[in-house]
Amino acid sequence: MRMVNSMHSTLKIYTVIFVLFIWRQISLLVIEHLFKETGAAFNEIMFSYALFYFSTIIFSLFISFFSEKLGRKRIMYLWTIIALVTSIIPMAFTNKINGMFYSFFSGLSFGLGLPICLSLFANYTDVENRGRNGAFIFFSISLFFIFLALLNNLFNRVTLSFLSIVLLLLNFLALKSWKLDEFSKKEIYFTSITINKAFMLYFVSWSIFCLIDALEAPLLQYFLDTTFEVNFRNLILSLATLFTSFSILLGGFLADFYGRRNLLISGFVTLGIAYAIVGVASISPISWYVYSVVDGISTGFFVVIFVFVVWGDMAPRNLREKYYAIGTAPFFFINFIKELFIPYLEMIPVSTSFSLASFFLFLAVIPLLYAPETLPEKLIRRRELRKYVEKAKKIREKYEKEKD
């Protein structure tokens, strides 16, 4: 009976996280449709993105501060109800003001749900399998992202909003009769997290990656558009997306067997080399094939470890909301910077940009060299010993067969 209850809880965790991230993606697609239909100017678009990203950050921090008083289940219902009501806005109205309301409330609801859902994920997983579980969840999410991207041109804002309503109703089914863990009586303060050396070392490396990825992605796409044919650009982006999706699974398993820190260091070093290659040989198609593969693999590793795993590893059980709220904040803040950056792409020398990206990625390795491994050392040694024993057993069996 305990195993059945555990499976039911795991399925519910997968469902609520899946719905949460798909809701965010649909919200961004609906916002783009509203921009096109209303003919929004650049400053209006930037204001809407600011409403979305900053409401996500602010309400994520806000709800993590008051989560002990409100309770997890109440917060889960709250973000779902706000998201459902918000989904009605683009189905009924298309003017710019309502588009801004939609941007604000969709970011608000996502921010309310993010730290709670990720904290529940960490509470219902063990440190030795957290990478694999996070990888499985995000792999399924990434596949649905690809589905949405392929069908986005066929969907309109009404269809997307209807789809989000259907998914959000799944949340209610997952929450029904689900008894969530109570909060620990011990309290964690934001200041204690920000002065935590291990947390800040990982946080700095994660922030550098978010900055490089957000600023370089549109520049890379612009360079490919203006230098190569459209088909080549699409091929490179498709390769990167494909390798990202499947490296998510690989990264989760490797993080559980060899540790989070070593995998991150390898990812930063190889990605820095890939940027250095395209910086030196930006006209060579081969360099772009290498870059797309390395970028896809590294991004998959980083997303699983930095979004799902390390903050849950560091935080005490039932007190993880604040860790996830702070740990995920750089991604949303820097994504807004990315939108501001797009109009100025023509002014930036490509070779200089790629070389700086390579430099900062190597710089991001330095904090990780001093960071502790969040996967317990005894688990790594136990798996290494088991692997050694199995190898020795095979050698012995082979020797005995040859002897006979």
mmCIF file of C-alpha atoms in Angstrom:
data_model
loop_
_atom_site.group_PDB
_atom_site.id
_atom_site.type_symbol
_atom_site.label_atom_id
_atom_site.label_comp_id
_atom_site.label_asym_id
_atom_site.label_seq_id
_atom_site.Cartn_x
_atom_site.Cartn_y
_atom_site.Cartn_z
ATOM 1 C CA MET A 1 0.000 0.000 0.000
ATOM 2 C CA ARG A 2 2.888 2.374 0.808
ATOM 3 C CA MET A 3 4.408 1.728 -2.630
ATOM 4 C CA VAL A 4 1.064 2.475 -4.337
ATOM 5 C CA ASN A 5 0.716 5.733 -2.377
ATOM 6 C CA SER A 6 4.295 6.645 -3.315
ATOM 7 C CA MET A 7 3.591 6.006 -7.000
ATOM 8 C CA HIS A 8 0.428 8.109 -6.822
ATOM 9 C CA SER A 9 2.336 10.976 -5.180
ATOM 10 C CA THR A 10 5.116 10.732 -7.782
ATOM 11 C CA LEU A 11 2.588 10.833 -10.621
ATOM 12 C CA LYS A 12 0.939 13.887 -9.080
ATOM 13 C CA ILE A 13 4.307 15.617 -8.691
ATOM 14 C CA TYR A 14 5.090 14.931 -12.354
ATOM 15 C CA THR A 15 1.672 16.246 -13.377
ATOM 16 C CA VAL A 16 1.792 19.538 -11.457
ATOM 17 C CA ILE A 17 5.345 20.354 -12.614
ATOM 18 C CA PHE A 18 4.508 19.417 -16.210
ATOM 19 C CA VAL A 19 1.410 21.637 -16.182
ATOM 20 C CA LEU A 20 3.291 24.503 -14.517
ATOM 21 C CA PHE A 21 6.064 24.684 -17.145
ATOM 22 C CA ILE A 22 3.723 24.090 -20.084
ATOM 23 C CA TRP A 23 1.499 26.891 -18.748
ATOM 24 C CA ARG A 24 4.495 29.223 -18.811
ATOM 25 C CA GLN A 25 5.362 28.264 -22.388
ATOM 26 C CA ILE A 26 1.778 28.677 -23.596
ATOM 27 C CA SER A 27 1.607 32.062 -21.849
ATOM 28 C CA LEU A 28 4.650 33.311 -23.778
ATOM 29 C CA LEU A 29 3.169 32.069 -27.074
ATOM 30 C CA VAL A 30 -0.159 33.774 -26.331
ATOM 31 C CA ILE A 31 1.687 37.011 -25.483
ATOM 32 C CA GLU A 32 3.433 36.836 -28.895
ATOM 33 C CA HIS A 33 0.062 36.353 -30.640
ATOM 34 C CA LEU A 34 -1.355 39.339 -28.769
ATOM 35 C CA PHE A 35 1.619 41.478 -29.865
ATOM 36 C CA LYS A 36 1.000 40.599 -33.513
ATOM 37 C CA GLU A 37 -2.773 41.073 -33.398
ATOM 38 C CA THR A 38 -2.665 44.422 -31.610
ATOM 39 C CA GLY A 39 0.368 45.794 -33.503
ATOM 40 C CA ALA A 40 2.210 46.559 -30.270
ATOM 41 C CA ALA A 41 5.181 48.919 -30.443
ATOM 42 C CA PHE A 42 8.620 47.940 -29.105
ATOM 43 C CA ASN A 43 8.208 49.819 -25.810
ATOM 44 C CA GLU A 44 4.809 48.172 -25.262
ATOM 45 C CA ILE A 45 6.294 44.734 -25.963
ATOM 46 C CA MET A 46 9.148 45.378 -23.530
ATOM 47 C CA PHE A 47 6.716 46.575 -20.876
ATOM 48 C CA SER A 48 4.651 43.394 -21.272
ATOM 49 C CA TYR A 49 7.744 41.207 -20.982
ATOM 50 C CA ALA A 50 8.816 43.195 -17.915
ATOM 51 C CA LEU A 51 5.406 42.551 -16.361
ATOM 52 C CA PHE A 52 5.703 38.825 -17.062
ATOM 53 C CA TYR A 53 9.280 38.197 -15.937
ATOM 54 C CA PHE A 54 9.368 40.535 -12.942
ATOM 55 C CA SER A 55 5.984 39.369 -11.641
ATOM 56 C CA THR A 56 7.359 35.819 -11.865
ATOM 57 C CA ILE A 57 10.440 36.726 -9.803
ATOM 58 C CA ILE A 58 8.644 38.942 -7.262
ATOM 59 C CA PHE A 59 5.753 36.570 -6.549
ATOM 60 C CA SER A 60 8.056 33.559 -6.461
ATOM 61 C CA LEU A 61 10.043 35.237 -3.688
ATOM 62 C CA PHE A 62 6.853 36.536 -2.060
ATOM 63 C CA ILE A 63 5.097 33.175 -1.857
ATOM 64 C CA SER A 64 8.232 31.408 -0.617
ATOM 65 C CA PHE A 65 8.336 33.910 2.249
ATOM 66 C CA PHE A 66 4.689 33.332 3.250
ATOM 67 C CA SER A 67 4.388 29.674 2.231
ATOM 68 C CA GLU A 68 4.603 28.379 5.828
ATOM 69 C CA LYS A 69 1.605 30.508 6.816
ATOM 70 C CA LEU A 70 -0.550 29.814 3.747
ATOM 71 C CA GLY A 71 0.171 26.101 3.314
ATOM 72 C CA ARG A 72 1.256 24.236 0.189
ATOM 73 C CA LYS A 73 -2.097 22.926 -0.958
ATOM 74 C CA ARG A 74 -3.752 26.322 -0.658
ATOM 75 C CA ILE A 75 -0.963 27.883 -2.738
ATOM 76 C CA MET A 76 -1.262 25.129 -5.352
ATOM 77 C CA TYR A 77 -4.972 25.831 -5.707
ATOM 78 C CA LEU A 78 -4.314 29.582 -5.723
ATOM 79 C CA TRP A 79 -1.868 29.618 -8.654
ATOM 80 C CA THR A 80 -4.056 27.219 -10.639
ATOM 81 C CA ILE A 81 -7.204 29.324 -10.165
ATOM 82 C CA ILE A 82 -5.379 32.544 -11.110
ATOM 83 C CA ALA A 83 -3.957 30.806 -14.215
ATOM 84 C CA LEU A 84 -7.428 29.545 -15.203
ATOM 85 C CA VAL A 85 -8.979 33.014 -14.880
ATOM 86 C CA THR A 86 -6.025 34.527 -16.744
ATOM 87 C CA SER A 87 -6.491 32.055 -19.615
ATOM 88 C CA ILE A 88 -9.945 33.514 -20.269
ATOM 89 C CA ILE A 89 -8.542 37.007 -20.990
ATOM 90 C CA PRO A 90 -7.099 36.326 -24.494
ATOM 91 C CA MET A 91 -10.195 34.306 -25.426
ATOM 92 C CA ALA A 92 -12.422 37.344 -24.905
ATOM 93 C CA PHE A 93 -10.237 40.448 -25.366
ATOM 94 C CA THR A 94 -7.422 41.448 -27.726
ATOM 95 C CA ASN A 95 -6.618 45.073 -26.896
ATOM 96 C CA LYS A 96 -3.200 46.145 -25.607
ATOM 97 C CA ILE A 97 -4.332 46.848 -22.040
ATOM 98 C CA ASN A 98 -5.737 43.347 -21.624
ATOM 99 C CA GLY A 99 -2.561 41.966 -23.186
ATOM 100 C CA MET A 100 -0.596 43.656 -20.422
ATOM 101 C CA PHE A 101 -2.989 42.310 -17.793
ATOM 102 C CA TYR A 102 -2.473 38.840 -19.259
ATOM 103 C CA SER A 103 1.330 39.238 -19.131
ATOM 104 C CA PHE A 104 1.212 40.314 -15.498
ATOM 105 C CA PHE A 105 -1.175 37.654 -14.187
ATOM 106 C CA SER A 106 0.362 34.796 -16.166
ATOM 107 C CA GLY A 107 3.764 35.680 -14.687
ATOM 108 C CA LEU A 108 2.172 36.066 -11.250
ATOM 109 C CA SER A 109 0.535 32.631 -11.336
ATOM 110 C CA PHE A 110 3.701 30.944 -12.620
ATOM 111 C CA GLY A 111 5.726 32.664 -9.890
ATOM 112 C CA LEU A 112 3.307 31.457 -7.217
ATOM 113 C CA GLY A 113 3.518 27.858 -8.385
ATOM 114 C CA LEU A 114 7.238 27.593 -9.186
ATOM 115 C CA PRO A 115 8.923 27.333 -5.748
ATOM 116 C CA ILE A 116 6.140 25.176 -4.308
ATOM 117 C CA CYS A 117 6.136 22.658 -7.169
ATOM 118 C CA LEU A 118 9.940 22.368 -7.273
ATOM 119 C CA SER A 119 10.086 22.069 -3.486
ATOM 120 C CA LEU A 120 7.530 19.241 -3.597
ATOM 121 C CA PHE A 121 9.624 17.539 -6.266
ATOM 122 C CA ALA A 122 12.700 17.669 -4.005
ATOM 123 C CA ASN A 123 10.710 16.464 -0.989
ATOM 124 C CA TYR A 124 9.380 13.421 -2.859
ATOM 125 C CA THR A 125 12.752 12.404 -4.323
ATOM 126 C CA ASP A 126 15.928 11.141 -2.699
ATOM 127 C CA VAL A 127 19.306 12.744 -3.303
ATOM 128 C CA GLU A 128 20.580 9.629 -5.112
ATOM 129 C CA ASN A 129 17.792 9.678 -7.725
ATOM 130 C CA ARG A 130 16.875 13.362 -7.902
ATOM 131 C CA GLY A 131 18.800 13.898 -11.136
ATOM 132 C CA ARG A 132 17.072 11.024 -12.939
ATOM 133 C CA ASN A 133 13.628 12.077 -11.759
ATOM 134 C CA GLY A 134 14.215 15.696 -12.717
ATOM 135 C CA ALA A 135 15.569 14.592 -16.093
ATOM 136 C CA PHE A 136 12.513 12.462 -16.815
ATOM 137 C CA ILE A 137 10.132 15.303 -15.956
ATOM 138 C CA PHE A 138 11.977 17.920 -17.977
ATOM 139 C CA PHE A 139 12.484 15.560 -20.913
ATOM 140 C CA SER A 140 8.721 15.129 -21.205
ATOM 141 C CA ILE A 141 8.299 18.901 -20.872
ATOM 142 C CA SER A 142 10.885 19.563 -23.610
ATOM 143 C CA LEU A 143 9.112 17.145 -25.967
ATOM 144 C CA PHE A 144 5.878 19.069 -25.439
ATOM 145 C CA PHE A 145 7.777 22.337 -26.036
ATOM 146 C CA ILE A 146 8.818 20.974 -29.441
ATOM 147 C CA PHE A 147 5.200 19.992 -30.132
ATOM 148 C CA LEU A 148 4.030 23.525 -29.293
ATOM 149 C CA ALA A 149 6.765 25.096 -31.427
ATOM 150 C CA LEU A 150 5.838 22.955 -34.432
ATOM 151 C CA LEU A 151 2.124 23.691 -34.144
ATOM 152 C CA ASN A 152 2.364 27.305 -32.979
ATOM 153 C CA ASN A 153 1.684 28.646 -36.486
ATOM 154 C CA LEU A 154 -1.457 26.497 -36.680
ATOM 155 C CA PHE A 155 -2.718 27.540 -33.240
ATOM 156 C CA ASN A 156 -4.246 30.921 -32.477
ATOM 157 C CA ARG A 157 -4.522 32.602 -29.091
ATOM 158 C CA VAL A 158 -7.966 31.059 -28.473
ATOM 159 C CA THR A 159 -6.767 27.509 -29.188
ATOM 160 C CA LEU A 160 -3.697 27.972 -27.006
ATOM 161 C CA SER A 161 -5.791 29.412 -24.177
ATOM 162 C CA PHE A 162 -8.228 26.504 -24.413
ATOM 163 C CA LEU A 163 -5.309 24.068 -24.270
ATOM 164 C CA SER A 164 -3.969 25.774 -21.152
ATOM 165 C CA ILE A 165 -7.414 25.523 -19.491
ATOM 166 C CA VAL A 166 -7.520 21.771 -20.175
ATOM 167 C CA LEU A 167 -4.038 21.301 -18.699
ATOM 168 C CA LEU A 168 -4.812 23.439 -15.647
ATOM 169 C CA LEU A 169 -7.889 21.343 -14.930
ATOM 170 C CA LEU A 170 -5.496 18.383 -14.676
ATOM 171 C CA ASN A 171 -3.918 20.210 -11.768
ATOM 172 C CA PHE A 172 -7.186 20.084 -9.860
ATOM 173 C CA LEU A 173 -7.421 16.348 -10.461
ATOM 174 C CA ALA A 174 -3.838 15.907 -9.225
ATOM 175 C CA LEU A 175 -4.493 18.036 -6.129
ATOM 176 C CA LYS A 176 -7.762 16.332 -5.216
ATOM 177 C CA SER A 177 -7.415 14.181 -2.092
ATOM 178 C CA TRP A 178 -3.630 14.753 -2.071
ATOM 179 C CA LYS A 179 -2.280 15.214 1.432
ATOM 180 C CA LEU A 180 0.880 17.306 1.156
ATOM 181 C CA ASP A 181 3.756 17.256 3.648
ATOM 182 C CA GLU A 182 3.580 19.776 6.461
ATOM 183 C CA PHE A 183 6.244 22.463 6.762
ATOM 184 C CA SER A 184 9.064 22.029 9.235
ATOM 185 C CA LYS A 185 8.808 24.153 12.357
ATOM 186 C CA LYS A 186 12.332 25.411 11.760
ATOM 187 C CA GLU A 187 12.470 28.643 9.728
ATOM 188 C CA ILE A 188 14.934 29.533 6.965
ATOM 189 C CA TYR A 189 15.676 33.210 6.249
ATOM 190 C CA PHE A 190 16.679 34.662 2.879
ATOM 191 C CA THR A 191 19.800 36.145 4.448
ATOM 192 C CA SER A 192 20.987 32.725 5.643
ATOM 193 C CA ILE A 193 20.700 31.436 2.072
ATOM 194 C CA THR A 194 22.530 34.339 0.455
ATOM 195 C CA ILE A 195 25.466 34.032 2.867
ATOM 196 C CA ASN A 196 25.660 30.274 2.304
ATOM 197 C CA LYS A 197 29.011 29.812 0.534
ATOM 198 C CA ALA A 198 28.039 26.625 -1.319
ATOM 199 C CA PHE A 199 24.768 28.157 -2.535
ATOM 200 C CA MET A 200 26.428 31.328 -3.797
ATOM 201 C CA LEU A 201 29.209 29.466 -5.647
ATOM 202 C CA TYR A 202 26.654 27.476 -7.656
ATOM 203 C CA PHE A 203 24.453 30.566 -7.995
ATOM 204 C CA VAL A 204 27.274 32.628 -9.566
ATOM 205 C CA SER A 205 28.087 29.935 -12.136
ATOM 206 C CA TRP A 206 24.392 29.519 -12.987
ATOM 207 C CA SER A 207 23.958 33.297 -13.393
ATOM 208 C CA ILE A 208 26.934 33.496 -15.767
ATOM 209 C CA PHE A 209 25.496 30.707 -17.918
ATOM 210 C CA CYS A 210 22.057 32.375 -18.006
ATOM 211 C CA LEU A 211 23.658 35.667 -19.048
ATOM 212 C CA ILE A 212 25.775 34.113 -21.815
ATOM 213 C CA ASP A 213 22.934 31.951 -23.112
ATOM 214 C CA ALA A 214 20.414 34.811 -23.131
ATOM 215 C CA LEU A 215 22.708 37.338 -24.844
ATOM 216 C CA GLU A 216 24.398 34.982 -27.298
ATOM 217 C CA ALA A 217 21.341 33.022 -28.489
ATOM 218 C CA PRO A 218 19.740 35.884 -30.480
ATOM 219 C CA LEU A 219 23.166 36.990 -31.754
ATOM 220 C CA LEU A 220 23.941 33.466 -32.977
ATOM 221 C CA GLN A 221 20.611 33.259 -34.756
ATOM 222 C CA TYR A 222 21.109 36.695 -36.335
ATOM 223 C CA PHE A 223 24.603 35.751 -37.526
ATOM 224 C CA LEU A 224 23.383 32.479 -39.046
ATOM 225 C CA ASP A 225 20.509 34.298 -40.768
ATOM 226 C CA THR A 226 22.788 36.886 -42.353
ATOM 227 C CA THR A 227 25.763 34.620 -43.158
ATOM 228 C CA PHE A 228 24.267 31.278 -44.200
ATOM 229 C CA GLU A 229 21.091 30.062 -45.842
ATOM 230 C CA VAL A 230 17.867 29.749 -43.843
ATOM 231 C CA ASN A 231 17.932 25.951 -44.167
ATOM 232 C CA PHE A 232 21.381 25.807 -42.557
ATOM 233 C CA ARG A 233 20.210 28.054 -39.702
ATOM 234 C CA ASN A 234 17.192 25.800 -39.126
ATOM 235 C CA LEU A 235 19.400 22.704 -39.207
ATOM 236 C CA ILE A 236 21.799 24.090 -36.584
ATOM 237 C CA LEU A 237 18.973 25.172 -34.272
ATOM 238 C CA SER A 238 17.201 21.822 -34.735
ATOM 239 C CA LEU A 239 20.395 19.904 -33.915
ATOM 240 C CA ALA A 240 20.926 21.952 -30.753
ATOM 241 C CA THR A 241 17.299 21.397 -29.679
ATOM 242 C CA LEU A 242 17.509 17.669 -30.395
ATOM 243 C CA PHE A 243 20.719 17.198 -28.407
ATOM 244 C CA THR A 244 19.341 19.325 -25.561
ATOM 245 C CA SER A 245 16.263 17.126 -25.276
ATOM 246 C CA PHE A 246 18.151 13.852 -25.121
ATOM 247 C CA SER A 247 21.075 15.162 -23.053
ATOM 248 C CA ILE A 248 18.532 16.039 -20.361
ATOM 249 C CA LEU A 249 18.058 12.317 -19.726
ATOM 250 C CA LEU A 250 21.779 11.621 -19.947
ATOM 251 C CA GLY A 251 22.599 14.510 -17.624
ATOM 252 C CA GLY A 252 20.166 13.298 -14.976
ATOM 253 C CA PHE A 253 21.702 9.823 -14.860
ATOM 254 C CA LEU A 254 25.293 11.106 -14.909
ATOM 255 C CA ALA A 255 24.544 13.614 -12.143
ATOM 256 C CA ASP A 256 23.285 10.803 -9.915
ATOM 257 C CA PHE A 257 26.273 8.538 -10.593
ATOM 258 C CA TYR A 258 29.247 10.900 -10.887
ATOM 259 C CA GLY A 259 28.057 13.984 -9.026
ATOM 260 C CA ARG A 260 26.632 17.386 -9.951
ATOM 261 C CA ARG A 261 29.818 19.449 -9.661
ATOM 262 C CA ASN A 262 32.027 17.429 -12.022
ATOM 263 C CA LEU A 263 29.317 17.318 -14.664
ATOM 264 C CA LEU A 264 28.854 21.091 -14.491
ATOM 265 C CA ILE A 265 32.591 21.741 -14.768
ATOM 266 C CA SER A 266 32.805 19.485 -17.841
ATOM 267 C CA GLY A 267 29.815 21.250 -19.386
ATOM 268 C CA PHE A 268 31.242 24.746 -18.878
ATOM 269 C CA VAL A 269 34.663 23.801 -20.225
ATOM 270 C CA THR A 270 33.358 22.074 -23.373
ATOM 271 C CA LEU A 271 30.842 24.853 -24.058
ATOM 272 C CA GLY A 272 33.608 27.448 -23.658
ATOM 273 C CA ILE A 273 35.718 25.543 -26.195
ATOM 274 C CA ALA A 274 32.736 25.400 -28.588
ATOM 275 C CA TYR A 275 32.292 29.184 -28.388
ATOM 276 C CA ALA A 276 36.024 29.645 -28.957
ATOM 277 C CA ILE A 277 35.805 27.478 -32.099
ATOM 278 C CA VAL A 278 32.944 29.452 -33.653
ATOM 279 C CA GLY A 279 34.687 32.676 -32.620
ATOM 280 C CA VAL A 280 37.806 31.712 -34.593
ATOM 281 C CA ALA A 281 36.099 29.869 -37.484
ATOM 282 C CA SER A 282 32.667 31.489 -37.626
ATOM 283 C CA ILE A 283 32.403 31.046 -41.410
ATOM 284 C CA SER A 284 33.092 27.307 -41.315
ATOM 285 C CA PRO A 285 29.936 25.117 -41.274
ATOM 286 C CA ILE A 286 31.863 22.372 -39.427
ATOM 287 C CA SER A 287 32.471 24.674 -36.457
ATOM 288 C CA TRP A 288 28.727 25.284 -36.227
ATOM 289 C CA TYR A 289 27.961 21.564 -36.247
ATOM 290 C CA VAL A 290 30.400 21.130 -33.360
ATOM 291 C CA TYR A 291 28.873 24.078 -31.527
ATOM 292 C CA SER A 292 25.272 22.852 -31.947
ATOM 293 C CA VAL A 293 26.121 19.419 -30.510
ATOM 294 C CA VAL A 294 28.142 20.745 -27.554
ATOM 295 C CA ASP A 295 25.669 23.537 -26.793
ATOM 296 C CA GLY A 296 22.739 21.131 -26.859
ATOM 297 C CA ILE A 297 24.414 18.634 -24.531
ATOM 298 C CA SER A 298 25.704 21.262 -22.082
ATOM 299 C CA THR A 299 22.374 23.095 -21.921
ATOM 300 C CA GLY A 300 20.570 19.847 -21.124
ATOM 301 C CA PHE A 301 22.998 19.161 -18.280
ATOM 302 C CA PHE A 302 22.713 22.691 -16.872
ATOM 303 C CA VAL A 303 18.917 22.862 -16.954
ATOM 304 C CA VAL A 304 18.430 19.597 -15.058
ATOM 305 C CA ILE A 305 21.073 20.298 -12.423
ATOM 306 C CA PHE A 306 20.488 24.027 -11.859
ATOM 307 C CA VAL A 307 16.668 24.021 -12.055
ATOM 308 C CA PHE A 308 15.758 20.741 -10.364
ATOM 309 C CA VAL A 309 18.685 19.296 -8.442
ATOM 310 C CA VAL A 310 21.293 21.409 -6.616
ATOM 311 C CA TRP A 311 18.946 23.751 -4.736
ATOM 312 C CA GLY A 312 16.986 20.744 -3.468
ATOM 313 C CA ASP A 313 20.242 19.018 -2.461
ATOM 314 C CA MET A 314 21.349 21.972 -0.336
ATOM 315 C CA ALA A 315 18.062 22.867 1.335
ATOM 316 C CA PRO A 316 16.610 21.174 4.438
ATOM 317 C CA ARG A 317 13.582 18.965 3.798
ATOM 318 C CA ASN A 318 10.247 20.833 3.848
ATOM 319 C CA LEU A 319 12.093 24.177 3.758
ATOM 320 C CA ARG A 320 13.150 24.331 0.124
ATOM 321 C CA GLU A 321 10.846 27.024 -1.313
ATOM 322 C CA LYS A 322 13.196 29.946 -0.669
ATOM 323 C CA TYR A 323 16.163 28.071 -2.151
ATOM 324 C CA TYR A 324 14.281 27.404 -5.390
ATOM 325 C CA ALA A 325 12.846 30.937 -5.532
ATOM 326 C CA ILE A 326 16.306 32.518 -5.349
ATOM 327 C CA GLY A 327 18.029 29.829 -7.426
ATOM 328 C CA THR A 328 15.691 30.174 -10.422
ATOM 329 C CA ALA A 329 15.505 34.000 -10.347
ATOM 330 C CA PRO A 330 18.556 34.657 -12.631
ATOM 331 C CA PHE A 331 16.957 32.751 -15.497
ATOM 332 C CA PHE A 332 13.853 34.981 -15.568
ATOM 333 C CA PHE A 333 15.656 38.260 -14.935
ATOM 334 C CA ILE A 334 18.209 37.650 -17.681
ATOM 335 C CA ASN A 335 15.532 36.497 -20.130
ATOM 336 C CA PHE A 336 14.052 39.983 -19.900
ATOM 337 C CA ILE A 337 17.515 41.442 -20.590
ATOM 338 C CA LYS A 338 17.610 39.212 -23.671
ATOM 339 C CA GLU A 339 14.467 40.854 -25.064
ATOM 340 C CA LEU A 340 16.006 44.314 -24.542
ATOM 341 C CA PHE A 341 19.203 43.194 -26.252
ATOM 342 C CA ILE A 342 17.673 41.979 -29.558
ATOM 343 C CA PRO A 343 17.380 45.392 -31.372
ATOM 344 C CA TYR A 344 21.127 46.052 -30.911
ATOM 345 C CA LEU A 345 22.453 42.863 -32.529
ATOM 346 C CA GLU A 346 23.833 44.601 -35.628
ATOM 347 C CA MET A 347 26.110 46.794 -33.515
ATOM 348 C CA ILE A 348 28.021 43.900 -31.900
ATOM 349 C CA PRO A 349 31.046 42.311 -33.642
ATOM 350 C CA VAL A 350 30.400 38.581 -33.802
ATOM 351 C CA SER A 351 33.971 37.375 -33.219
ATOM 352 C CA THR A 352 34.339 39.638 -30.175
ATOM 353 C CA SER A 353 31.042 38.450 -28.739
ATOM 354 C CA PHE A 354 31.894 34.757 -29.119
ATOM 355 C CA SER A 355 35.348 35.253 -27.618
ATOM 356 C CA LEU A 356 33.878 37.062 -24.593
ATOM 357 C CA ALA A 357 31.311 34.284 -24.182
ATOM 358 C CA SER A 358 34.104 31.709 -24.173
ATOM 359 C CA PHE A 359 36.056 33.735 -21.599
ATOM 360 C CA PHE A 360 33.101 34.084 -19.210
ATOM 361 C CA LEU A 361 32.183 30.409 -19.515
ATOM 362 C CA PHE A 362 35.715 29.463 -18.451
ATOM 363 C CA LEU A 363 35.376 32.041 -15.676
ATOM 364 C CA ALA A 364 32.192 30.289 -14.489
ATOM 365 C CA VAL A 365 34.272 27.186 -13.755
ATOM 366 C CA ILE A 366 36.225 28.961 -10.991
ATOM 367 C CA PRO A 367 33.355 29.084 -8.425
ATOM 368 C CA LEU A 368 32.625 25.416 -9.104
ATOM 369 C CA LEU A 369 36.223 24.468 -8.322
ATOM 370 C CA TYR A 370 35.631 25.726 -4.777
ATOM 371 C CA ALA A 371 32.049 24.476 -4.489
ATOM 372 C CA PRO A 372 31.315 21.281 -2.530
ATOM 373 C CA GLU A 373 29.721 18.309 -4.267
ATOM 374 C CA THR A 374 26.022 18.145 -3.329
ATOM 375 C CA LEU A 375 25.752 14.410 -4.025
ATOM 376 C CA PRO A 376 27.047 12.652 -0.866
ATOM 377 C CA GLU A 377 30.547 11.297 -1.353
ATOM 378 C CA LYS A 378 29.587 7.920 0.119
ATOM 379 C CA LEU A 379 27.039 7.367 -2.687
ATOM 380 C CA ILE A 380 29.648 8.058 -5.356
ATOM 381 C CA ARG A 381 32.171 5.746 -3.672
ATOM 382 C CA ARG A 382 29.547 3.025 -3.197
ATOM 383 C CA ARG A 383 28.661 3.061 -6.894
ATOM 384 C CA GLU A 384 32.324 3.075 -7.896
ATOM 385 C CA LEU A 385 32.938 0.092 -5.595
ATOM 386 C CA ARG A 386 29.912 -1.763 -6.984
ATOM 387 C CA LYS A 387 31.161 -1.123 -10.515
ATOM 388 C CA TYR A 388 34.633 -2.373 -9.558
ATOM 389 C CA VAL A 389 33.211 -5.517 -7.928
ATOM 390 C CA GLU A 390 31.078 -6.295 -10.981
ATOM 391 C CA LYS A 391 34.088 -5.821 -13.254
ATOM 392 C CA ALA A 392 36.239 -8.066 -11.048
ATOM 393 C CA LYS A 393 33.489 -10.694 -11.042
ATOM 394 C CA LYS A 394 33.369 -10.730 -14.849
ATOM 395 C CA ILE A 395 37.158 -11.064 -15.065
ATOM 396 C CA ARG A 396 37.071 -13.950 -12.595
ATOM 397 C CA GLU A 397 34.301 -15.740 -14.530
ATOM 398 C CA LYS A 398 36.242 -15.271 -17.759
ATOM 399 C CA TYR A 399 39.410 -16.631 -16.126
ATOM 400 C CA GLU A 400 37.580 -19.694 -14.757
ATOM 401 C CA LYS A 401 36.108 -20.467 -18.188
ATOM 402 C CA GLU A 402 39.521 -20.234 -19.822
ATOM 403 C CA LYS A 403 40.975 -22.460 -17.072
ATOM 404 C CA ASP A 404 38.327 -25.133 -17.690
#
